[in-house]
Amino acid sequence: MASTLFQLADKVSVYVTYPYKFLTYSRESFHYDGETYHYAAFPYTATWRNERCVEVPILLKFLERHRGKNILELGNVSRYFGTFSHDVVDKYEKHRDAINTDIVDYVPRKQYDAIASISTLEHIGFDEEIKDPNKPIQALEALRKMVRTPDNVLIGFPIGYNKHLDRALVENRLPFQRIIFMRRVDQANHWVETTQDEAMANPYGAKFLGANALAFGLGLK
């Protein structure tokens, strides 16, 4: 009962706070890959509290750049922050627009022009009944076969959530063309680009709740 009341109170707090955050926090900006983005302030997941504040703007701009093309999203995320019609593969989330299948078993009818995913890769083979430390790499290899132009891939994931994924990252076994790292720097939820070493030194839940550092893999080899 106490837990339910707390959740209700928190939900009310989010929607009371949202107008203020929309007018203030969403006007603040961060830099990523040579461009300036505005932080996301959405009531869903209260993005101003967590890593979604940078993940969502990066994802939405990527999708906008490829609007009108044949796009695949791994993980049902973007539909909570906008209106989209691209394909979504999400093994577990029951949604009318989601293809509920394992990404390593998915066989598309044709290749995609672009592929995007945020905060999903770390769950593959980790938050599943059958544990498989190598499955994230298998997923990336499967995605590589699905995309027409391997440069047009964005895969974001938190540092320190999946130790096997982190190890593969450190050992340079993730087949990305390049990787951009971001880290959270303060309680106010501001983020900056950083090095891999600094990102690895700020693991999940270390200083702040949720992700303290993120990796964005761009392009697949």
CSV table of C-alpha atoms in Angstrom, one decimal:
chain,number,residue,atom,x,y,z
A,1,MET,CA,0.0,0.0,0.0
A,2,ALA,CA,2.8,2.4,1.0
A,3,SER,CA,4.6,1.6,-2.3
A,4,THR,CA,1.5,2.3,-4.3
A,5,LEU,CA,1.0,5.6,-2.6
A,6,PHE,CA,4.6,6.6,-3.2
A,7,GLN,CA,4.3,5.7,-6.9
A,8,LEU,CA,1.1,7.8,-7.2
A,9,ALA,CA,2.7,10.7,-5.4
A,10,ASP,CA,5.8,10.5,-7.6
A,11,LYS,CA,3.6,10.4,-10.8
A,12,VAL,CA,1.7,13.5,-9.6
A,13,SER,CA,5.0,15.2,-8.9
A,14,VAL,CA,6.3,14.5,-12.4
A,15,TYR,CA,3.3,16.1,-14.1
A,16,VAL,CA,3.3,19.1,-11.7
A,17,THR,CA,7.0,19.6,-12.4
A,18,TYR,CA,6.9,19.0,-16.1
A,19,PRO,CA,5.7,22.5,-17.3
A,20,TYR,CA,8.6,24.1,-15.4
A,21,LYS,CA,11.1,21.6,-16.7
A,22,PHE,CA,9.8,22.0,-20.3
A,23,LEU,CA,10.3,25.8,-20.1
A,24,THR,CA,13.7,25.7,-18.4
A,25,TYR,CA,15.6,22.4,-18.7
A,26,SER,CA,14.6,21.8,-22.3
A,27,ARG,CA,16.2,25.1,-23.3
A,28,GLU,CA,19.6,24.1,-21.9
A,29,SER,CA,21.9,22.3,-24.3
A,30,PHE,CA,24.7,19.8,-24.6
A,31,HIS,CA,27.3,19.0,-27.3
A,32,TYR,CA,27.5,15.6,-29.0
A,33,ASP,CA,29.5,14.7,-32.1
A,34,GLY,CA,30.2,18.3,-33.1
A,35,GLU,CA,26.5,19.4,-32.8
A,36,THR,CA,24.4,21.2,-30.2
A,37,TYR,CA,21.3,19.4,-28.8
A,38,HIS,CA,18.7,20.5,-26.3
A,39,TYR,CA,18.0,18.3,-23.3
A,40,ALA,CA,14.8,16.3,-23.4
A,41,ALA,CA,12.0,17.2,-20.9
A,42,PHE,CA,9.2,14.7,-21.3
A,43,PRO,CA,6.9,13.5,-18.6
A,44,TYR,CA,7.3,9.8,-19.7
A,45,THR,CA,10.1,8.5,-17.5
A,46,ALA,CA,10.7,12.1,-16.3
A,47,THR,CA,13.6,12.5,-18.7
A,48,TRP,CA,15.1,15.4,-16.8
A,49,ARG,CA,16.0,13.0,-14.0
A,50,ASN,CA,18.0,10.4,-16.0
A,51,GLU,CA,20.0,9.5,-19.1
A,52,ARG,CA,16.9,9.8,-21.3
A,53,CYS,CA,17.6,13.5,-21.3
A,54,VAL,CA,20.4,13.0,-23.9
A,55,GLU,CA,19.5,9.6,-25.3
A,56,VAL,CA,16.1,10.8,-26.6
A,57,PRO,CA,17.3,14.0,-28.5
A,58,ILE,CA,20.1,12.0,-30.1
A,59,LEU,CA,17.7,9.3,-31.2
A,60,LEU,CA,15.1,11.7,-32.4
A,61,LYS,CA,17.6,13.7,-34.5
A,62,PHE,CA,18.9,10.5,-36.0
A,63,LEU,CA,15.4,9.4,-37.0
A,64,GLU,CA,14.6,12.8,-38.4
A,65,ARG,CA,17.7,12.7,-40.6
A,66,HIS,CA,16.4,9.4,-42.1
A,67,ARG,CA,12.8,10.3,-42.3
A,68,GLY,CA,11.0,8.8,-45.3
A,69,LYS,CA,13.6,5.9,-45.4
A,70,ASN,CA,13.1,2.3,-44.4
A,71,ILE,CA,14.2,2.4,-40.7
A,72,LEU,CA,14.4,-0.3,-38.0
A,73,GLU,CA,14.5,0.5,-34.3
A,74,LEU,CA,15.7,-2.1,-31.9
A,75,GLY,CA,13.7,-1.6,-28.7
A,76,ASN,CA,10.3,0.2,-28.5
A,77,VAL,CA,11.5,3.7,-27.4
A,78,SER,CA,10.8,6.5,-29.9
A,79,ARG,CA,7.0,6.0,-29.9
A,80,TYR,CA,6.9,7.3,-26.4
A,81,PHE,CA,8.4,10.6,-27.5
A,82,GLY,CA,6.9,11.2,-30.9
A,83,THR,CA,4.8,9.8,-33.8
A,84,PHE,CA,6.7,7.4,-36.1
A,85,SER,CA,5.8,4.6,-38.5
A,86,HIS,CA,9.1,2.7,-38.9
A,87,ASP,CA,9.6,-0.9,-37.9
A,88,VAL,CA,10.3,-1.8,-34.3
A,89,VAL,CA,11.6,-5.1,-33.1
A,90,ASP,CA,11.1,-5.6,-29.3
A,91,LYS,CA,11.1,-9.2,-28.0
A,92,TYR,CA,9.2,-8.5,-24.8
A,93,GLU,CA,7.1,-5.3,-25.0
A,94,LYS,CA,3.6,-6.0,-26.2
A,95,HIS,CA,2.7,-3.0,-28.4
A,96,ARG,CA,0.6,-3.0,-31.5
A,97,ASP,CA,3.5,-1.6,-33.6
A,98,ALA,CA,6.2,-3.8,-32.2
A,99,ILE,CA,7.5,-7.0,-33.8
A,100,ASN,CA,7.8,-9.4,-30.8
A,101,THR,CA,10.7,-11.5,-31.9
A,102,ASP,CA,14.4,-12.0,-30.9
A,103,ILE,CA,16.6,-9.7,-33.0
A,104,VAL,CA,19.0,-12.5,-33.7
A,105,ASP,CA,16.1,-14.5,-35.3
A,106,TYR,CA,14.5,-11.6,-37.1
A,107,VAL,CA,14.5,-11.9,-40.9
A,108,PRO,CA,13.3,-8.7,-42.6
A,109,ARG,CA,11.7,-8.7,-46.0
A,110,LYS,CA,14.4,-6.3,-47.3
A,111,GLN,CA,17.4,-4.4,-46.0
A,112,TYR,CA,16.9,-1.3,-44.0
A,113,ASP,CA,18.3,2.2,-44.8
A,114,ALA,CA,19.1,3.0,-41.2
A,115,ILE,CA,19.0,1.3,-37.8
A,116,ALA,CA,18.7,2.9,-34.4
A,117,SER,CA,18.5,1.7,-30.8
A,118,ILE,CA,19.0,3.2,-27.3
A,119,SER,CA,19.2,1.5,-23.9
A,120,THR,CA,18.3,-2.0,-25.4
A,121,LEU,CA,21.6,-3.7,-26.3
A,122,GLU,CA,22.6,-4.0,-22.6
A,123,HIS,CA,19.5,-6.2,-21.9
A,124,ILE,CA,20.1,-8.7,-24.7
A,125,GLY,CA,21.4,-12.0,-23.3
A,126,PHE,CA,21.6,-10.4,-19.8
A,127,ASP,CA,18.0,-9.6,-18.7
A,128,GLU,CA,16.7,-12.8,-20.3
A,129,GLU,CA,15.9,-16.2,-18.9
A,130,ILE,CA,18.7,-17.8,-20.9
A,131,LYS,CA,21.9,-15.9,-20.2
A,132,ASP,CA,24.3,-15.4,-23.0
A,133,PRO,CA,27.3,-13.0,-22.6
A,134,ASN,CA,28.0,-13.0,-26.3
A,135,LYS,CA,24.5,-12.3,-27.5
A,136,PRO,CA,24.9,-8.5,-27.8
A,137,ILE,CA,27.7,-9.1,-30.3
A,138,GLN,CA,25.5,-11.6,-32.1
A,139,ALA,CA,22.7,-9.0,-32.2
A,140,LEU,CA,25.1,-6.4,-33.7
A,141,GLU,CA,26.3,-8.9,-36.3
A,142,ALA,CA,22.6,-9.6,-37.2
A,143,LEU,CA,21.9,-5.9,-37.5
A,144,ARG,CA,24.9,-5.4,-39.8
A,145,LYS,CA,23.3,-7.9,-42.3
A,146,MET,CA,20.0,-6.0,-42.1
A,147,VAL,CA,21.3,-2.5,-43.0
A,148,ARG,CA,22.0,-1.4,-46.6
A,149,THR,CA,24.5,1.3,-45.6
A,150,PRO,CA,26.5,0.3,-42.4
A,151,ASP,CA,27.3,3.9,-41.7
A,152,ASN,CA,23.6,4.6,-40.9
A,153,VAL,CA,23.5,2.9,-37.5
A,154,LEU,CA,23.2,4.4,-34.0
A,155,ILE,CA,23.4,2.1,-31.0
A,156,GLY,CA,23.4,3.7,-27.5
A,157,PHE,CA,23.8,1.9,-24.2
A,158,PRO,CA,24.8,2.7,-20.6
A,159,ILE,CA,28.2,1.9,-19.1
A,160,GLY,CA,28.2,-0.4,-16.1
A,161,TYR,CA,24.9,-2.1,-16.5
A,162,ASN,CA,26.0,-5.2,-18.3
A,163,LYS,CA,29.5,-6.3,-17.2
A,164,HIS,CA,29.8,-8.6,-20.2
A,165,LEU,CA,29.0,-5.8,-22.7
A,166,ASP,CA,31.5,-3.5,-20.9
A,167,ARG,CA,34.2,-6.2,-21.2
A,168,ALA,CA,33.5,-6.5,-24.9
A,169,LEU,CA,33.8,-2.8,-25.2
A,170,VAL,CA,37.1,-2.6,-23.4
A,171,GLU,CA,38.5,-5.5,-25.4
A,172,ASN,CA,37.4,-3.7,-28.6
A,173,ARG,CA,35.1,-6.6,-29.7
A,174,LEU,CA,32.1,-4.5,-30.5
A,175,PRO,CA,32.0,-3.9,-34.3
A,176,PHE,CA,31.3,-0.2,-34.3
A,177,GLN,CA,33.1,2.1,-36.7
A,178,ARG,CA,33.5,4.7,-33.9
A,179,ILE,CA,32.1,5.3,-30.4
A,180,ILE,CA,31.2,8.5,-28.6
A,181,PHE,CA,31.1,8.6,-24.9
A,182,MET,CA,29.0,10.9,-22.6
A,183,ARG,CA,29.0,11.2,-18.8
A,184,ARG,CA,26.8,12.9,-16.3
A,185,VAL,CA,28.6,15.7,-14.4
A,186,ASP,CA,26.2,16.9,-11.8
A,187,GLN,CA,23.0,16.6,-9.8
A,188,ALA,CA,21.2,18.9,-12.2
A,189,ASN,CA,21.7,16.2,-14.9
A,190,HIS,CA,24.1,17.9,-17.2
A,191,TRP,CA,26.1,15.7,-19.6
A,192,VAL,CA,29.4,16.2,-21.5
A,193,GLU,CA,31.4,14.2,-24.1
A,194,THR,CA,34.1,12.3,-22.4
A,195,THR,CA,36.8,9.6,-23.0
A,196,GLN,CA,36.3,5.9,-22.8
A,197,ASP,CA,38.4,5.8,-19.6
A,198,GLU,CA,36.4,8.5,-17.9
A,199,ALA,CA,33.2,6.8,-19.0
A,200,MET,CA,34.3,3.4,-17.6
A,201,ALA,CA,35.1,5.2,-14.3
A,202,ASN,CA,31.5,6.4,-14.0
A,203,PRO,CA,29.5,3.1,-14.0
A,204,TYR,CA,25.8,2.6,-13.6
A,205,GLY,CA,24.4,4.0,-10.3
A,206,ALA,CA,27.8,5.1,-9.1
A,207,LYS,CA,27.1,8.7,-8.3
A,208,PHE,CA,23.5,9.2,-9.5
A,209,LEU,CA,20.6,6.9,-10.0
A,210,GLY,CA,20.6,5.2,-13.4
A,211,ALA,CA,23.3,5.7,-16.0
A,212,ASN,CA,26.3,7.9,-15.2
A,213,ALA,CA,27.9,7.3,-18.6
A,214,LEU,CA,26.7,6.3,-22.0
A,215,ALA,CA,28.3,4.9,-25.2
A,216,PHE,CA,26.9,5.6,-28.6
A,217,GLY,CA,28.2,3.3,-31.3
A,218,LEU,CA,28.1,4.9,-34.8
A,219,GLY,CA,28.2,2.7,-37.8
A,220,LEU,CA,28.9,-1.0,-38.0
A,221,LYS,CA,32.0,-2.7,-39.5
